Structures are given as C-alpha cells and as structure tokens.
Amino acid sequence: MKRLIVFLVVLFSSFHFLGNGCGKRTYYQMITYDSPTPMILEVKNDSTSGNSFAGLDYMYMNGNYQGEKINIVRLSYQTSNTKKFSVTNFNFQVFYGNYLVKGIDNSYTSIKGYDGIKSGFGARASVMGGLNLNIKEFRLGLGIEPSINFDFGDYHSFRIDASEKGIIESDAGFMDFNLNIFPYISIPVSKNSLINLQMNIGFPGFISPIISLQKENYIFWAGYAVTRVNAGLMVNYDLIKSNF
C-alpha cells in the first residue's frame, strides 16, 4: 500500500511538472518550487520546555527553462507533538522571492514584456503527520503533509496574464492545495540531539531530500535536489521570547 501511494504521487508529479503536452511553458505558484521544511521531533531540553520553533531559510534554484533563476526567503513557525509511535507538526510560513523569467519574449510570442525579474510573496499552512517504528529513540517512519498555499505579487500577475493570452500554461490561481509524502529516519546523536533524514515526494518541491541536525534549541537543515539548494535555521520560540 505504501509503495502504491508513493508511485501515484510520483506519477502525478511527473505529469504536473511536464504540463499538458501542448508545447507551452508551464509555470506554477512560486512556493511550489521550494522545498518543504524538515519535520521536527522533540528532544530532551534542559533550558526550555516549549516545542515551537521559528525558522528562516533560503532557496536558490535554476528555473525549468534555460537562463531562469528563482530565489526565495521564507519565515516559518512550526510546532511539534511527538509521541512514541507518531509525530504531528503544525506549520505556518510566509515567503518573499524573485523569479527571473527568460526566453518568452524571443521564442514564444511577438508580445514583449514578459521577460525579467518577477517578485512574489505569499503564505503556506500545513500539517505533517508521521507514523514510525520507535526503537530506543531511533525512528523509521512514513509521513504525509497536506498544505494550502497562497501566491501574490508580480509573478502571480505574470502567470495569470500570460495564461489568459494563451502564451503559457498556469493552472493554479492565488490559492492551491498540495500534498507531500515523506519517508524519514531519525537517528539519536545524544540525549539532546538527533539527525533527521527525510525524502519529500510531492508538492512543494517535487523531490526534496532534507537532512537536519536538531540540537536542543536549534535545528540546522539543508536540502539539495538537482538544480535547487536550501539552507535553513530554526530556533526554539521560547528561547527567542526570553531574549526580549
């Protein structure tokens, strides 16, 4: 059953990113190109008791078409409820980014003005749920993350305008629903820290491997997938509040 679910997601993802086969370029919500954030699991903490984290991360990616570039900076707030055989995260994110569109003016239409940097911003809310085998704090499991995503700004306006004129394909409006499935492995390093590996399959990110180091009040994470790199830091929200 697990293999069937993963296969269906990969199959859907492939068709989704390839477009409808009519030869037009396809553009998606900006956040669709980014990676999900890592799942948070609770660790023993001697200085704070909360399980909420505020995060900042950055993504750089080559676009789907030659010469295109994408940059996204994201702020997140994520909570964790970790039990012996399950974990649940609630996640809210806001982002700002730039998409360098290139090659449409020259190759696709006599109408000019679509090439160039398109800025965008938006928000994303999701729930991560994972079921795992727990062997002395070593976890091997499978998670699922449905999300709702909002997209605004110049990039969104470009997608709508160019799509209405038949120049590109862009099915998603300012709001869209996405789904990620991710197998994960959590390896304890000490009583206060762990390394988490997860492979996200779905949207956002399509295929997004993530490695994170969680040490008491801090989570350092990175992702890499062909043309995309991610780097992020999360800090325990109680620790942030205590400094103000």
mmCIF file of C-alpha atoms in Angstrom:
data_model
loop_
_atom_site.group_PDB
_atom_site.id
_atom_site.type_symbol
_atom_site.label_atom_id
_atom_site.label_comp_id
_atom_site.label_asym_id
_atom_site.label_seq_id
_atom_site.Cartn_x
_atom_site.Cartn_y
_atom_site.Cartn_z
ATOM 1 C CA MET A 1 0.000 0.000 0.000
ATOM 2 C CA LYS A 2 2.819 2.399 0.868
ATOM 3 C CA ARG A 3 4.544 1.663 -2.441
ATOM 4 C CA LEU A 4 1.295 2.303 -4.311
ATOM 5 C CA ILE A 5 0.812 5.700 -2.644
ATOM 6 C CA VAL A 6 4.382 6.788 -3.429
ATOM 7 C CA PHE A 7 4.059 5.574 -7.025
ATOM 8 C CA LEU A 8 0.821 7.525 -7.555
ATOM 9 C CA VAL A 9 2.346 10.706 -6.148
ATOM 10 C CA VAL A 10 5.439 10.403 -8.361
ATOM 11 C CA LEU A 11 3.280 9.705 -11.402
ATOM 12 C CA PHE A 12 1.032 12.687 -10.668
ATOM 13 C CA SER A 13 4.069 14.882 -10.010
ATOM 14 C CA SER A 14 5.633 13.966 -13.353
ATOM 15 C CA PHE A 15 2.540 14.916 -15.342
ATOM 16 C CA HIS A 16 2.023 18.041 -13.233
ATOM 17 C CA PHE A 17 5.501 19.377 -13.951
ATOM 18 C CA LEU A 18 5.505 18.378 -17.608
ATOM 19 C CA GLY A 19 2.364 20.371 -18.308
ATOM 20 C CA ASN A 20 -0.385 19.298 -20.694
ATOM 21 C CA GLY A 21 1.824 18.290 -23.617
ATOM 22 C CA CYS A 22 0.755 21.125 -25.936
ATOM 23 C CA GLY A 23 4.239 22.641 -26.118
ATOM 24 C CA LYS A 24 3.582 25.716 -23.973
ATOM 25 C CA ARG A 25 5.722 26.556 -20.996
ATOM 26 C CA THR A 26 4.148 25.780 -17.631
ATOM 27 C CA TYR A 27 4.560 27.968 -14.541
ATOM 28 C CA TYR A 28 3.369 27.208 -11.013
ATOM 29 C CA GLN A 29 2.924 29.051 -7.755
ATOM 30 C CA MET A 30 6.310 30.320 -6.594
ATOM 31 C CA ILE A 31 6.265 28.315 -3.362
ATOM 32 C CA THR A 32 5.764 25.126 -5.426
ATOM 33 C CA TYR A 33 9.434 25.266 -6.445
ATOM 34 C CA ASP A 34 10.687 25.450 -2.849
ATOM 35 C CA SER A 35 11.404 22.552 -0.528
ATOM 36 C CA PRO A 36 9.216 21.674 2.468
ATOM 37 C CA THR A 37 10.743 22.417 5.860
ATOM 38 C CA PRO A 38 12.002 19.470 7.913
ATOM 39 C CA MET A 39 9.808 17.615 10.349
ATOM 40 C CA ILE A 40 10.528 18.486 13.992
ATOM 41 C CA LEU A 41 10.739 15.831 16.698
ATOM 42 C CA GLU A 42 11.000 16.601 20.380
ATOM 43 C CA VAL A 43 14.347 16.130 22.137
ATOM 44 C CA LYS A 44 15.295 16.477 25.792
ATOM 45 C CA ASN A 45 15.964 20.092 26.572
ATOM 46 C CA ASP A 46 17.489 21.402 29.797
ATOM 47 C CA SER A 47 16.947 25.113 29.163
ATOM 48 C CA THR A 48 13.448 25.428 27.622
ATOM 49 C CA SER A 49 10.270 23.386 27.618
ATOM 50 C CA GLY A 50 8.422 24.542 24.504
ATOM 51 C CA ASN A 51 8.246 22.612 21.247
ATOM 52 C CA SER A 52 7.624 25.534 18.899
ATOM 53 C CA PHE A 53 10.300 26.800 16.533
ATOM 54 C CA ALA A 54 10.695 29.947 14.443
ATOM 55 C CA GLY A 55 12.725 29.497 11.284
ATOM 56 C CA LEU A 56 14.465 31.329 8.468
ATOM 57 C CA ASP A 57 15.600 29.637 5.264
ATOM 58 C CA TYR A 58 16.831 30.490 1.785
ATOM 59 C CA MET A 59 16.444 28.676 -1.532
ATOM 60 C CA TYR A 60 18.254 29.120 -4.853
ATOM 61 C CA MET A 61 17.137 27.242 -7.937
ATOM 62 C CA ASN A 62 17.602 27.209 -11.686
ATOM 63 C CA GLY A 63 14.199 27.548 -13.326
ATOM 64 C CA ASN A 64 12.647 24.939 -15.585
ATOM 65 C CA TYR A 65 13.762 26.836 -18.705
ATOM 66 C CA GLN A 66 17.207 27.959 -19.822
ATOM 67 C CA GLY A 67 18.540 31.055 -18.093
ATOM 68 C CA GLU A 68 15.798 31.251 -15.474
ATOM 69 C CA LYS A 69 16.597 31.677 -11.759
ATOM 70 C CA ILE A 70 14.494 31.513 -8.589
ATOM 71 C CA ASN A 71 15.331 32.898 -5.131
ATOM 72 C CA ILE A 72 13.056 32.524 -2.107
ATOM 73 C CA VAL A 73 13.461 33.667 1.519
ATOM 74 C CA ARG A 74 10.998 32.154 3.971
ATOM 75 C CA LEU A 75 9.980 32.674 7.604
ATOM 76 C CA SER A 76 8.237 29.824 9.402
ATOM 77 C CA TYR A 77 6.602 28.932 12.706
ATOM 78 C CA GLN A 78 6.352 25.206 13.441
ATOM 79 C CA THR A 79 5.143 23.197 16.438
ATOM 80 C CA SER A 80 5.704 19.529 17.270
ATOM 81 C CA ASN A 81 3.777 16.932 19.244
ATOM 82 C CA THR A 82 5.943 13.812 19.431
ATOM 83 C CA LYS A 83 4.665 10.506 20.802
ATOM 84 C CA LYS A 84 6.245 7.068 20.897
ATOM 85 C CA PHE A 85 4.982 5.883 17.515
ATOM 86 C CA SER A 86 3.762 9.103 15.929
ATOM 87 C CA VAL A 87 4.591 12.780 15.416
ATOM 88 C CA THR A 88 2.469 15.750 14.370
ATOM 89 C CA ASN A 89 3.720 19.161 13.214
ATOM 90 C CA PHE A 90 1.687 22.291 12.528
ATOM 91 C CA ASN A 91 3.439 24.731 10.218
ATOM 92 C CA PHE A 92 2.785 28.281 9.031
ATOM 93 C CA GLN A 93 5.099 30.074 6.581
ATOM 94 C CA VAL A 94 5.402 33.394 4.793
ATOM 95 C CA PHE A 95 7.814 33.960 1.926
ATOM 96 C CA TYR A 96 9.216 36.507 -0.499
ATOM 97 C CA GLY A 97 11.001 35.632 -3.722
ATOM 98 C CA ASN A 98 12.090 36.545 -7.230
ATOM 99 C CA TYR A 99 11.623 34.538 -10.418
ATOM 100 C CA LEU A 100 13.796 35.570 -13.390
ATOM 101 C CA VAL A 101 11.676 34.741 -16.448
ATOM 102 C CA LYS A 102 13.725 34.409 -19.614
ATOM 103 C CA GLY A 103 13.135 33.376 -23.207
ATOM 104 C CA ILE A 104 9.412 34.014 -23.623
ATOM 105 C CA ASP A 105 9.746 37.368 -25.444
ATOM 106 C CA ASN A 106 12.144 35.951 -28.018
ATOM 107 C CA SER A 107 10.788 32.474 -28.574
ATOM 108 C CA TYR A 108 7.106 32.299 -27.783
ATOM 109 C CA THR A 109 5.316 35.460 -28.850
ATOM 110 C CA SER A 110 5.640 38.775 -30.632
ATOM 111 C CA ILE A 111 4.203 40.411 -27.494
ATOM 112 C CA LYS A 112 7.065 41.796 -25.415
ATOM 113 C CA GLY A 113 7.412 42.484 -21.723
ATOM 114 C CA TYR A 114 7.184 39.062 -20.088
ATOM 115 C CA ASP A 115 10.913 38.507 -19.597
ATOM 116 C CA GLY A 116 12.561 39.889 -16.475
ATOM 117 C CA ILE A 117 12.517 39.565 -12.687
ATOM 118 C CA LYS A 118 9.081 38.925 -11.218
ATOM 119 C CA SER A 119 8.793 39.378 -7.459
ATOM 120 C CA GLY A 120 6.285 37.432 -5.421
ATOM 121 C CA PHE A 121 5.151 36.789 -1.874
ATOM 122 C CA GLY A 122 2.685 34.540 -0.140
ATOM 123 C CA ALA A 123 1.931 32.117 2.660
ATOM 124 C CA ARG A 124 1.665 28.413 3.306
ATOM 125 C CA ALA A 125 -0.015 26.411 6.070
ATOM 126 C CA SER A 126 0.389 22.669 6.524
ATOM 127 C CA VAL A 127 0.023 19.709 8.861
ATOM 128 C CA MET A 128 2.707 16.997 8.989
ATOM 129 C CA GLY A 129 1.727 13.610 10.350
ATOM 130 C CA GLY A 130 4.117 10.691 10.726
ATOM 131 C CA LEU A 131 3.823 7.081 11.913
ATOM 132 C CA ASN A 132 7.039 5.362 12.909
ATOM 133 C CA LEU A 133 8.790 2.402 14.425
ATOM 134 C CA ASN A 134 10.500 3.597 17.586
ATOM 135 C CA ILE A 135 13.467 1.538 18.754
ATOM 136 C CA LYS A 136 15.258 3.270 21.643
ATOM 137 C CA GLU A 137 14.598 6.715 20.097
ATOM 138 C CA PHE A 138 15.660 5.549 16.637
ATOM 139 C CA ARG A 139 12.706 6.219 14.341
ATOM 140 C CA LEU A 140 11.924 4.858 10.895
ATOM 141 C CA GLY A 141 8.639 6.094 9.518
ATOM 142 C CA LEU A 142 6.393 7.483 6.814
ATOM 143 C CA GLY A 143 4.815 10.931 6.903
ATOM 144 C CA ILE A 144 2.235 12.898 4.953
ATOM 145 C CA GLU A 145 1.877 16.688 4.644
ATOM 146 C CA PRO A 146 -1.201 18.303 3.071
ATOM 147 C CA SER A 147 -0.902 22.074 2.660
ATOM 148 C CA ILE A 148 -2.745 25.156 1.442
ATOM 149 C CA ASN A 149 -0.662 27.743 -0.432
ATOM 150 C CA PHE A 150 -1.249 31.391 -1.351
ATOM 151 C CA ASP A 151 0.590 33.332 -4.066
ATOM 152 C CA PHE A 152 0.583 37.100 -4.753
ATOM 153 C CA GLY A 153 2.709 39.763 -6.457
ATOM 154 C CA ASP A 154 4.207 40.409 -9.886
ATOM 155 C CA TYR A 155 4.961 36.743 -10.531
ATOM 156 C CA HIS A 156 1.358 35.764 -9.840
ATOM 157 C CA SER A 157 0.126 38.561 -12.143
ATOM 158 C CA PHE A 158 2.506 37.366 -14.871
ATOM 159 C CA ARG A 159 1.157 33.810 -14.630
ATOM 160 C CA ILE A 160 -2.453 34.950 -14.859
ATOM 161 C CA ASP A 161 -1.932 37.465 -17.678
ATOM 162 C CA ALA A 162 0.266 35.250 -19.868
ATOM 163 C CA SER A 163 -2.028 32.264 -19.301
ATOM 164 C CA GLU A 164 -5.152 34.217 -20.299
ATOM 165 C CA LYS A 165 -3.422 35.215 -23.542
ATOM 166 C CA GLY A 166 -2.507 31.595 -24.278
ATOM 167 C CA ILE A 167 1.246 32.171 -24.042
ATOM 168 C CA ILE A 168 1.898 29.828 -21.090
ATOM 169 C CA GLU A 169 0.090 27.219 -19.033
ATOM 170 C CA SER A 170 -0.654 28.134 -15.410
ATOM 171 C CA ASP A 171 -3.463 26.183 -13.789
ATOM 172 C CA ALA A 172 -3.096 27.350 -10.184
ATOM 173 C CA GLY A 173 -4.603 30.662 -9.118
ATOM 174 C CA PHE A 174 -3.638 32.587 -5.996
ATOM 175 C CA MET A 175 -4.662 29.603 -3.818
ATOM 176 C CA ASP A 176 -3.780 25.933 -4.323
ATOM 177 C CA PHE A 177 -3.688 22.689 -2.330
ATOM 178 C CA ASN A 178 -0.600 20.463 -2.316
ATOM 179 C CA LEU A 179 0.471 17.153 -0.859
ATOM 180 C CA ASN A 180 3.812 15.672 0.196
ATOM 181 C CA ILE A 181 4.638 12.123 1.271
ATOM 182 C CA PHE A 182 7.977 11.554 3.005
ATOM 183 C CA PRO A 183 9.746 8.514 4.423
ATOM 184 C CA TYR A 184 12.101 9.553 7.229
ATOM 185 C CA ILE A 185 14.816 8.240 9.522
ATOM 186 C CA SER A 186 15.601 9.872 12.867
ATOM 187 C CA ILE A 187 18.943 8.943 14.442
ATOM 188 C CA PRO A 188 19.756 9.970 18.049
ATOM 189 C CA VAL A 189 23.189 11.529 18.486
ATOM 190 C CA SER A 190 22.883 12.251 22.205
ATOM 191 C CA LYS A 191 20.054 12.739 24.716
ATOM 192 C CA ASN A 192 19.714 16.327 23.494
ATOM 193 C CA SER A 193 20.241 15.966 19.758
ATOM 194 C CA LEU A 194 19.314 13.951 16.697
ATOM 195 C CA ILE A 195 19.858 13.796 12.946
ATOM 196 C CA ASN A 196 16.768 13.524 10.776
ATOM 197 C CA LEU A 197 16.762 12.403 7.127
ATOM 198 C CA GLN A 198 13.634 12.697 5.017
ATOM 199 C CA MET A 199 12.792 12.339 1.336
ATOM 200 C CA ASN A 200 9.851 14.510 0.301
ATOM 201 C CA ILE A 201 7.888 13.419 -2.767
ATOM 202 C CA GLY A 202 5.128 15.720 -3.982
ATOM 203 C CA PHE A 203 4.498 19.464 -3.749
ATOM 204 C CA PRO A 204 6.064 21.813 -2.994
ATOM 205 C CA GLY A 205 9.475 20.702 -4.184
ATOM 206 C CA PHE A 206 8.610 17.637 -6.322
ATOM 207 C CA ILE A 207 11.512 15.502 -4.975
ATOM 208 C CA SER A 208 13.242 17.139 -1.988
ATOM 209 C CA PRO A 209 15.781 15.294 0.184
ATOM 210 C CA ILE A 210 16.447 17.040 3.519
ATOM 211 C CA ILE A 211 18.994 16.474 6.276
ATOM 212 C CA SER A 212 18.611 18.270 9.602
ATOM 213 C CA LEU A 213 20.557 18.387 12.861
ATOM 214 C CA GLN A 214 18.379 19.134 15.875
ATOM 215 C CA LYS A 215 20.328 20.099 18.994
ATOM 216 C CA GLU A 216 18.264 21.304 21.961
ATOM 217 C CA ASN A 217 17.016 24.756 20.934
ATOM 218 C CA TYR A 218 18.377 24.792 17.382
ATOM 219 C CA ILE A 219 17.710 22.982 14.128
ATOM 220 C CA PHE A 220 20.155 23.321 11.235
ATOM 221 C CA TRP A 221 18.949 21.918 7.940
ATOM 222 C CA ALA A 222 19.882 21.703 4.277
ATOM 223 C CA GLY A 223 18.382 20.313 1.100
ATOM 224 C CA TYR A 224 19.686 19.614 -2.376
ATOM 225 C CA ALA A 225 17.836 18.390 -5.470
ATOM 226 C CA VAL A 226 19.468 18.646 -8.918
ATOM 227 C CA THR A 227 19.032 22.397 -9.585
ATOM 228 C CA ARG A 228 17.911 23.508 -6.107
ATOM 229 C CA VAL A 229 19.734 24.147 -2.830
ATOM 230 C CA ASN A 230 18.218 25.045 0.544
ATOM 231 C CA ALA A 231 19.727 26.165 3.832
ATOM 232 C CA GLY A 232 17.794 26.944 6.991
ATOM 233 C CA LEU A 233 17.911 27.564 10.728
ATOM 234 C CA MET A 234 15.153 27.074 13.315
ATOM 235 C CA VAL A 235 15.292 28.348 16.879
ATOM 236 C CA ASN A 236 13.129 27.374 19.854
ATOM 237 C CA TYR A 237 10.451 30.058 20.177
ATOM 238 C CA ASP A 238 10.721 30.108 23.993
ATOM 239 C CA LEU A 239 14.417 30.946 23.677
ATOM 240 C CA ILE A 240 13.621 33.825 21.353
ATOM 241 C CA LYS A 241 10.956 35.188 23.716
ATOM 242 C CA SER A 242 13.324 35.001 26.706
ATOM 243 C CA ASN A 243 15.694 37.460 24.994
ATOM 244 C CA PHE A 244 13.056 40.184 24.734
#
